[in-house]
Coordinates of N, CA and C in Angstrom, one line a residue:
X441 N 174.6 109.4 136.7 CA 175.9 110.1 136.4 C 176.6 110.3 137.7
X442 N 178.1 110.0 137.5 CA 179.0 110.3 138.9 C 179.4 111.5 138.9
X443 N 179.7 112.5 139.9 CA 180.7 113.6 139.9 C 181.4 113.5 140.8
X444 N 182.5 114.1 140.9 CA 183.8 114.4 141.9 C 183.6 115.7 142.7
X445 N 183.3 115.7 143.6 CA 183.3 116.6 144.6 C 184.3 117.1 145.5
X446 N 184.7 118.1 145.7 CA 185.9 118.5 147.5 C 184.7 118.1 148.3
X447 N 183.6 118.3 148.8 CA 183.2 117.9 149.9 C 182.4 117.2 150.1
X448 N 182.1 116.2 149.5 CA 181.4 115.1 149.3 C 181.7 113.9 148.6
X449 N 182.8 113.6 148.3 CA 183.6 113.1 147.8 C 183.0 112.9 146.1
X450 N 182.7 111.5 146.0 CA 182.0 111.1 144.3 C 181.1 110.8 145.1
X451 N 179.6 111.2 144.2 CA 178.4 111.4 144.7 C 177.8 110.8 143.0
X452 N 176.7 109.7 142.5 CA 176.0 109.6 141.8 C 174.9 110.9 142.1
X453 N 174.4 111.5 141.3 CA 173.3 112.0 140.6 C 172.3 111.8 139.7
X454 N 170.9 111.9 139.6 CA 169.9 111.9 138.6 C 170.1 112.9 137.7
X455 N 170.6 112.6 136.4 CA 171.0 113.7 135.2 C 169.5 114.6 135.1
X456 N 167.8 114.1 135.2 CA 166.9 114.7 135.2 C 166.9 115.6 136.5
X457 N 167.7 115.8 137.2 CA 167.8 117.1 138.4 C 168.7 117.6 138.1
X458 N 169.6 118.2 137.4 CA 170.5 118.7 136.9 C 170.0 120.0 136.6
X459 N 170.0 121.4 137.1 CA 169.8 122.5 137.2 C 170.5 123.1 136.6
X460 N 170.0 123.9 135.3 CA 170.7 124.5 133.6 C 170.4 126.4 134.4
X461 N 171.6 126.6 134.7 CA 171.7 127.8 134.8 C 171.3 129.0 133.3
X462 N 170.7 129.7 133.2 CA 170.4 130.5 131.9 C 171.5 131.2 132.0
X463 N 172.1 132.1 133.0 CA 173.2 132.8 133.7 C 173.8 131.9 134.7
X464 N 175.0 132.1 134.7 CA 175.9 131.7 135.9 C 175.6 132.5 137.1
X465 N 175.8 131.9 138.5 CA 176.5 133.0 139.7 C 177.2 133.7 139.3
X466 N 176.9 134.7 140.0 CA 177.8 136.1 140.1 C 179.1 135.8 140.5
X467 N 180.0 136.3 139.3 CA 181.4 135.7 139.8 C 182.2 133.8 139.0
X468 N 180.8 133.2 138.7 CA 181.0 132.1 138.6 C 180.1 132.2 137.1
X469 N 180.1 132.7 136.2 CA 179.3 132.9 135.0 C 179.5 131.8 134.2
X470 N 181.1 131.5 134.2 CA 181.2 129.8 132.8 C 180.3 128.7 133.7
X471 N 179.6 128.6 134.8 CA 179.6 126.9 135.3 C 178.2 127.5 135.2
X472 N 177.3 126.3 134.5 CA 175.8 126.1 134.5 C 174.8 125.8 134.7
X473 N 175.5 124.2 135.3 CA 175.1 123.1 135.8 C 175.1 122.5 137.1
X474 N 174.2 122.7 138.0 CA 174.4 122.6 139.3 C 173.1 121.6 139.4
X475 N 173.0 120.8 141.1 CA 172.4 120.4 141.7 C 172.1 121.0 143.1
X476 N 171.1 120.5 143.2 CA 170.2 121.0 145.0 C 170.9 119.2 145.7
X477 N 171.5 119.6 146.8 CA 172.0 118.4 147.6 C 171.2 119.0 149.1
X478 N 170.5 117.8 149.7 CA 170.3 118.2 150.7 C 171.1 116.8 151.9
X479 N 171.0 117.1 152.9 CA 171.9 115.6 154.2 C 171.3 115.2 154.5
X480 N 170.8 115.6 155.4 CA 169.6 114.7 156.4 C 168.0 115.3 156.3
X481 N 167.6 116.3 155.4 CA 166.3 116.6 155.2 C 165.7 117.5 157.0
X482 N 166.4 117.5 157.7 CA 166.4 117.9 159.3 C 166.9 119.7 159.2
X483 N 167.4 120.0 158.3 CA 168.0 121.5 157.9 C 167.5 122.4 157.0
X484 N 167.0 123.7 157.0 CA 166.9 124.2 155.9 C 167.7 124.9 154.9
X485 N 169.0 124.0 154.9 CA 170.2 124.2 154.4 C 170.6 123.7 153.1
X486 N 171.1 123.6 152.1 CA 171.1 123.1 150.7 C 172.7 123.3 150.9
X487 N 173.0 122.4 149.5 CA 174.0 122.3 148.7 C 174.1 122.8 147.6
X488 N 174.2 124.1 146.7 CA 173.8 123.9 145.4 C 175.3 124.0 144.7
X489 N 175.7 122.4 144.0 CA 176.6 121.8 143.4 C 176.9 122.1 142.5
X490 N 177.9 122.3 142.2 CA 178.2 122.6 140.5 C 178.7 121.1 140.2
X491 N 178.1 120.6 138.7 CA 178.0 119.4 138.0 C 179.7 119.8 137.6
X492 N 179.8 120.9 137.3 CA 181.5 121.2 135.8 C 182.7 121.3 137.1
X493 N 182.1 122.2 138.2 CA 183.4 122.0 138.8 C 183.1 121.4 140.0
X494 N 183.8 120.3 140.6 CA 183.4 119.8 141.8 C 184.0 120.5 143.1
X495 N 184.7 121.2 143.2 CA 185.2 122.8 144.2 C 184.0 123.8 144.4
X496 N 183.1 123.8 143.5 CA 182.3 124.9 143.8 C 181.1 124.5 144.4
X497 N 180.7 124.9 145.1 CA 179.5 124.4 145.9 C 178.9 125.9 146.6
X498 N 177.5 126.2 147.1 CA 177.2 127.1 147.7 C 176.3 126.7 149.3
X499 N 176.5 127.4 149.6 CA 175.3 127.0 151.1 C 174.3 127.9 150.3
X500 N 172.7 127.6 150.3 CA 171.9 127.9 150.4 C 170.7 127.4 151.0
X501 N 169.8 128.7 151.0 CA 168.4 128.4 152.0 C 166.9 128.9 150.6
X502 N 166.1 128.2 151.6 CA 164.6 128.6 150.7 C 164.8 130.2 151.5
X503 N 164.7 131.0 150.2 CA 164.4 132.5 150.7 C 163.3 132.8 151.8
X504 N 162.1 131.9 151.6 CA 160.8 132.5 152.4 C 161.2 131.4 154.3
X505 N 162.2 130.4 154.1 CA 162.4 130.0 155.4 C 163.4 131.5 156.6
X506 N 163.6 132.2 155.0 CA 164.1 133.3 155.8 C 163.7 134.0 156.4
X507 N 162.7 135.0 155.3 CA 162.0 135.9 155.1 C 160.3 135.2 154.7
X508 N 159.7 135.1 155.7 CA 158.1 134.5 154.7 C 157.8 135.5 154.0
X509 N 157.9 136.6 154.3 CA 157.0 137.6 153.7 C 157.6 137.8 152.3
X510 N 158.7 137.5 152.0 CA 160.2 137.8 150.8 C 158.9 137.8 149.8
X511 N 158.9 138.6 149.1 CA 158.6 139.1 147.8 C 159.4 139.8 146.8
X512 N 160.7 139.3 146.2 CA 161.2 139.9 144.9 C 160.9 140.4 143.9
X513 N 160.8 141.4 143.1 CA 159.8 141.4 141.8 C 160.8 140.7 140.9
X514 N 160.2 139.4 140.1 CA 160.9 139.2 139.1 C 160.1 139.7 137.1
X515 N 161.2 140.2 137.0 CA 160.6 141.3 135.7 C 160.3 139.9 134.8
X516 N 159.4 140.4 133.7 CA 159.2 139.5 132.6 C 159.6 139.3 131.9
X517 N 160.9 139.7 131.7 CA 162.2 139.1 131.2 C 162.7 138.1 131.4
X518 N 162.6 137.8 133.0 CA 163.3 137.2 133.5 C 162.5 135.9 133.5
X519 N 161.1 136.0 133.7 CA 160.4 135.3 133.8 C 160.0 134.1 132.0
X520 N 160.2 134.9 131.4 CA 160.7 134.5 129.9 C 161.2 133.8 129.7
X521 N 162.4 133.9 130.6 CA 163.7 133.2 130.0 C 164.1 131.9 131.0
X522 N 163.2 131.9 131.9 CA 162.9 130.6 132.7 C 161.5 130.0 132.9
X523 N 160.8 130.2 131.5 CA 159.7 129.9 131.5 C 158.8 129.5 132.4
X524 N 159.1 131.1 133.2 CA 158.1 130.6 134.1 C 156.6 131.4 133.9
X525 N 155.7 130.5 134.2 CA 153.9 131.0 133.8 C 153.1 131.2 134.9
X526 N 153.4 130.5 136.2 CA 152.7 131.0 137.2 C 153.6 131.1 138.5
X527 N 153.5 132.0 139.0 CA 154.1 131.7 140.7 C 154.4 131.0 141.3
X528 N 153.6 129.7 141.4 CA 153.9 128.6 142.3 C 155.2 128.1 141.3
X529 N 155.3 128.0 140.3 CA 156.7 127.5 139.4 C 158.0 127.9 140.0
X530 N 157.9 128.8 140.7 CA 159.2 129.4 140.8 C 159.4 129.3 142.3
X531 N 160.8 128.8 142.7 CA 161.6 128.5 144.2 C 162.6 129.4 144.2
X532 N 162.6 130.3 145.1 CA 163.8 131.2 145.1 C 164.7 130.3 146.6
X533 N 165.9 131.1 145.9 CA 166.8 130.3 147.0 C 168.1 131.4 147.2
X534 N 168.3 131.4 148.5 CA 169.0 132.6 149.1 C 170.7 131.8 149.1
X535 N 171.7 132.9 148.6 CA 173.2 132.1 149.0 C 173.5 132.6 150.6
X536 N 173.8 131.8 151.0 CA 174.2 131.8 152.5 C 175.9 132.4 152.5
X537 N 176.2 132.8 153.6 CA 177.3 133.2 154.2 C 177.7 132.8 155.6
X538 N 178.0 132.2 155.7 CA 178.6 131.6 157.3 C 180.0 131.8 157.9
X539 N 179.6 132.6 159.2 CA 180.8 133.7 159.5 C 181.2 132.6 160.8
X540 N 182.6 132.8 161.3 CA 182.7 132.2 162.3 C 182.0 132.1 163.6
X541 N 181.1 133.1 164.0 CA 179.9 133.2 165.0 C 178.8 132.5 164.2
X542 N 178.5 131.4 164.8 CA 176.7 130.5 163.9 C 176.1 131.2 164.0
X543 N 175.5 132.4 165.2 CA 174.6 133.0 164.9 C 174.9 134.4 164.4
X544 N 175.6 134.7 163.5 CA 175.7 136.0 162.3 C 176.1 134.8 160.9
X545 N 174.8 134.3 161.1 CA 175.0 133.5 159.7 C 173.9 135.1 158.7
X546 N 174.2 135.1 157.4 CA 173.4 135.8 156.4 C 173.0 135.2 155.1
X547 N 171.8 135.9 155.1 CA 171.5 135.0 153.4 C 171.1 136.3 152.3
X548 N 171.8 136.5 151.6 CA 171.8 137.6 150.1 C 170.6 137.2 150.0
X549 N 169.2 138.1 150.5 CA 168.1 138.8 149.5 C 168.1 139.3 148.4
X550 N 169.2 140.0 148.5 CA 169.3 141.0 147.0 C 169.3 140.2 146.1
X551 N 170.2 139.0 145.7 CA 170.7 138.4 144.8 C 170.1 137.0 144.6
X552 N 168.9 136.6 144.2 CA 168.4 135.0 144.6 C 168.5 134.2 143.6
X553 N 168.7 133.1 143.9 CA 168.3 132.1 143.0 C 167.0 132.0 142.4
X554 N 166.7 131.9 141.7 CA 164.8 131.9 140.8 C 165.2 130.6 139.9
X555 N 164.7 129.2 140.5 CA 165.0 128.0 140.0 C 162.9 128.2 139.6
X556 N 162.5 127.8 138.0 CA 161.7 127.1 137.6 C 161.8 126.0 138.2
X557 N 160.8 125.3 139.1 CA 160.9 123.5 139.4 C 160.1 123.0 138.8
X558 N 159.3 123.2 137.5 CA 158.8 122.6 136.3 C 160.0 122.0 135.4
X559 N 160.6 123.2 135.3 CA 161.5 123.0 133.7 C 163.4 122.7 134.0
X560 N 163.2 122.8 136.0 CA 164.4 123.2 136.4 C 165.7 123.8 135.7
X561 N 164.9 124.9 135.3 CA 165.8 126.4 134.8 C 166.1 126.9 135.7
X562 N 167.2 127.5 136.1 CA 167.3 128.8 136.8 C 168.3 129.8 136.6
X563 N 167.7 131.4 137.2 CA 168.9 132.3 136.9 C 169.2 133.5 138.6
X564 N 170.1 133.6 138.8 CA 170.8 134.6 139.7 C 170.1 135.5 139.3
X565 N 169.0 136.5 139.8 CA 168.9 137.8 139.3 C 169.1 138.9 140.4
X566 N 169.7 139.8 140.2 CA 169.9 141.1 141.3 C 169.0 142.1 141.0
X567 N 168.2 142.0 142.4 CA 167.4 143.1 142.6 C 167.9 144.6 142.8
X568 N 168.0 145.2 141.6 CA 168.9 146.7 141.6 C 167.9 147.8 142.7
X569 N 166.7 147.9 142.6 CA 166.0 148.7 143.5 C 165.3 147.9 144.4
X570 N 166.0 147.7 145.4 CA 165.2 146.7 146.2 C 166.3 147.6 148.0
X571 N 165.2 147.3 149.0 CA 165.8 147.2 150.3 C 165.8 145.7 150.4
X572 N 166.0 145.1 150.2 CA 166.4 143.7 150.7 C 167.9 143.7 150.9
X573 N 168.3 142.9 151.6 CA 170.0 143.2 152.0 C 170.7 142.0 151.8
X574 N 171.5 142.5 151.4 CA 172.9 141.2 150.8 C 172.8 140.4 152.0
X575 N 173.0 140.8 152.8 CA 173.4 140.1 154.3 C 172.0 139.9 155.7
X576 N 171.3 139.8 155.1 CA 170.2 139.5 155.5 C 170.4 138.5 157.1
X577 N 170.4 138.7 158.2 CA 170.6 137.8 159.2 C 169.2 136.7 159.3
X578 N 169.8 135.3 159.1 CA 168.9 134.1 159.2 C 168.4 133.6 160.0
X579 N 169.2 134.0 162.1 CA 168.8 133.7 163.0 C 167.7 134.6 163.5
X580 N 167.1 135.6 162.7 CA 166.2 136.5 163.3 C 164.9 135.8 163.0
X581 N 165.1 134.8 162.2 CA 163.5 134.0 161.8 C 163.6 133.0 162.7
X582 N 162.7 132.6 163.7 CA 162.5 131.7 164.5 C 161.9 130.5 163.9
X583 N 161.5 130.1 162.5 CA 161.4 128.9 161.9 C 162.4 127.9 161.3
X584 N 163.5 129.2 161.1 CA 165.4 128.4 160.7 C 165.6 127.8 162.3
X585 N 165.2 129.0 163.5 CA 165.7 128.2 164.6 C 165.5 127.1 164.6
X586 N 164.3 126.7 164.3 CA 162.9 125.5 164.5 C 163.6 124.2 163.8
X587 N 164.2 124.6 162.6 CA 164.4 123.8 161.5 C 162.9 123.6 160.4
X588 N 162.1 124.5 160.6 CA 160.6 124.6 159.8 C 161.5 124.5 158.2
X589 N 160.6 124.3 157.2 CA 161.1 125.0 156.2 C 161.9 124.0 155.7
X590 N 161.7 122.4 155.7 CA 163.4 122.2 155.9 C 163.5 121.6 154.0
X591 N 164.4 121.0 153.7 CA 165.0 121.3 152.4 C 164.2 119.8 151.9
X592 N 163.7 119.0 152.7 CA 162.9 117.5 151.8 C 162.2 118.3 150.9
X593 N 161.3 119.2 151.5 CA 160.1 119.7 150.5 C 160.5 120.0 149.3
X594 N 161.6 120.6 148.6 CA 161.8 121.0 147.5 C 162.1 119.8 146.7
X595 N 160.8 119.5 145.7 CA 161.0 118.0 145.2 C 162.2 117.3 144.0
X596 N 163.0 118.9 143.5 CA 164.2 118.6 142.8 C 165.3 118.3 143.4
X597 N 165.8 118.1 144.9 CA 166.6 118.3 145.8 C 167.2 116.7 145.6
X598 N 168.1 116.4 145.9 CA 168.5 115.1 146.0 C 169.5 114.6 147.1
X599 N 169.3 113.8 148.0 CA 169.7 113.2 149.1 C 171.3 113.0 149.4
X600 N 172.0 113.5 149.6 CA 172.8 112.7 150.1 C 173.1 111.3 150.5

């Protein structure tokens, strides 16, 4: 399958990596259909694409290249409804924010991506009682410095 992109121009895709949102982004609720795009596999940086509109795109990171320790509770509702069955099923993924200083880049704890990479389902869930912070600073983990963590590993991801 081809899509039209703003920043990527037309890009083929594997329709079996095609990421079925249960819920939309916050803000972005009609679009459901995204991909994980990664460049050079050298970053712990992602693309995650929307298939319906090619303008939307997000920077995101693996939450734990953030935070290793990151533990969100996800309720069993949520867990339901992205059939997910055990822990290792589930990839959280932080939206990034990138400010004109590179190093006050942030990545939303509060709000993560919870992609199943079994069934590649996923949903935005907001952690309502949580200290995790919207704005989470990314340069305070010395493994983003590193480039550890980097975005090959996630096996739904697809190359540039």
């Amino acid at each position: 399958m081809r899509i039209s992109t703003t920043r990527f121009g037309d890009i083929s895709i594997d329709e079996t990596r095609i990421i079925q949102m249960k819920e939309g982004i916050l803000g972005f609720e009609h679009l459901g259909k995204y991909v994980l795009l990664t460049q050079d596999g050298k970053t712990p940086f992602c693309w995650f694409q929307s298939v319906e509109d090619g303008s939307v795109a997000f920077v995101v990171i693996n939450s734990l290249a953030v935070k290793p320790d990151y533990e969100p509770v996800v309720s069993n509702d949520e867990a339901k409804l992205l059939e997910i069955t055990s822990p290792e099923d589930a990839v959280l993924f932080s939206v990034v924010t990138i400010r004109s200083d590179p190093f006050n880049v942030t990545a939303n704890l509060r709000a993560p991506i919870v992609i199943n990479a079994k069934k590649i389902l996923a949903k935005q869930i907001i952690l309502v009682d949580s200290d995790y912070s919207v704005q989470h600073p990314i340069m305070e983990n010395k493994a983003v410095l590193e480039g550890k963590k980097k975005a090959e590993l996630i096996p739904f991801a697809l190359a540039l």
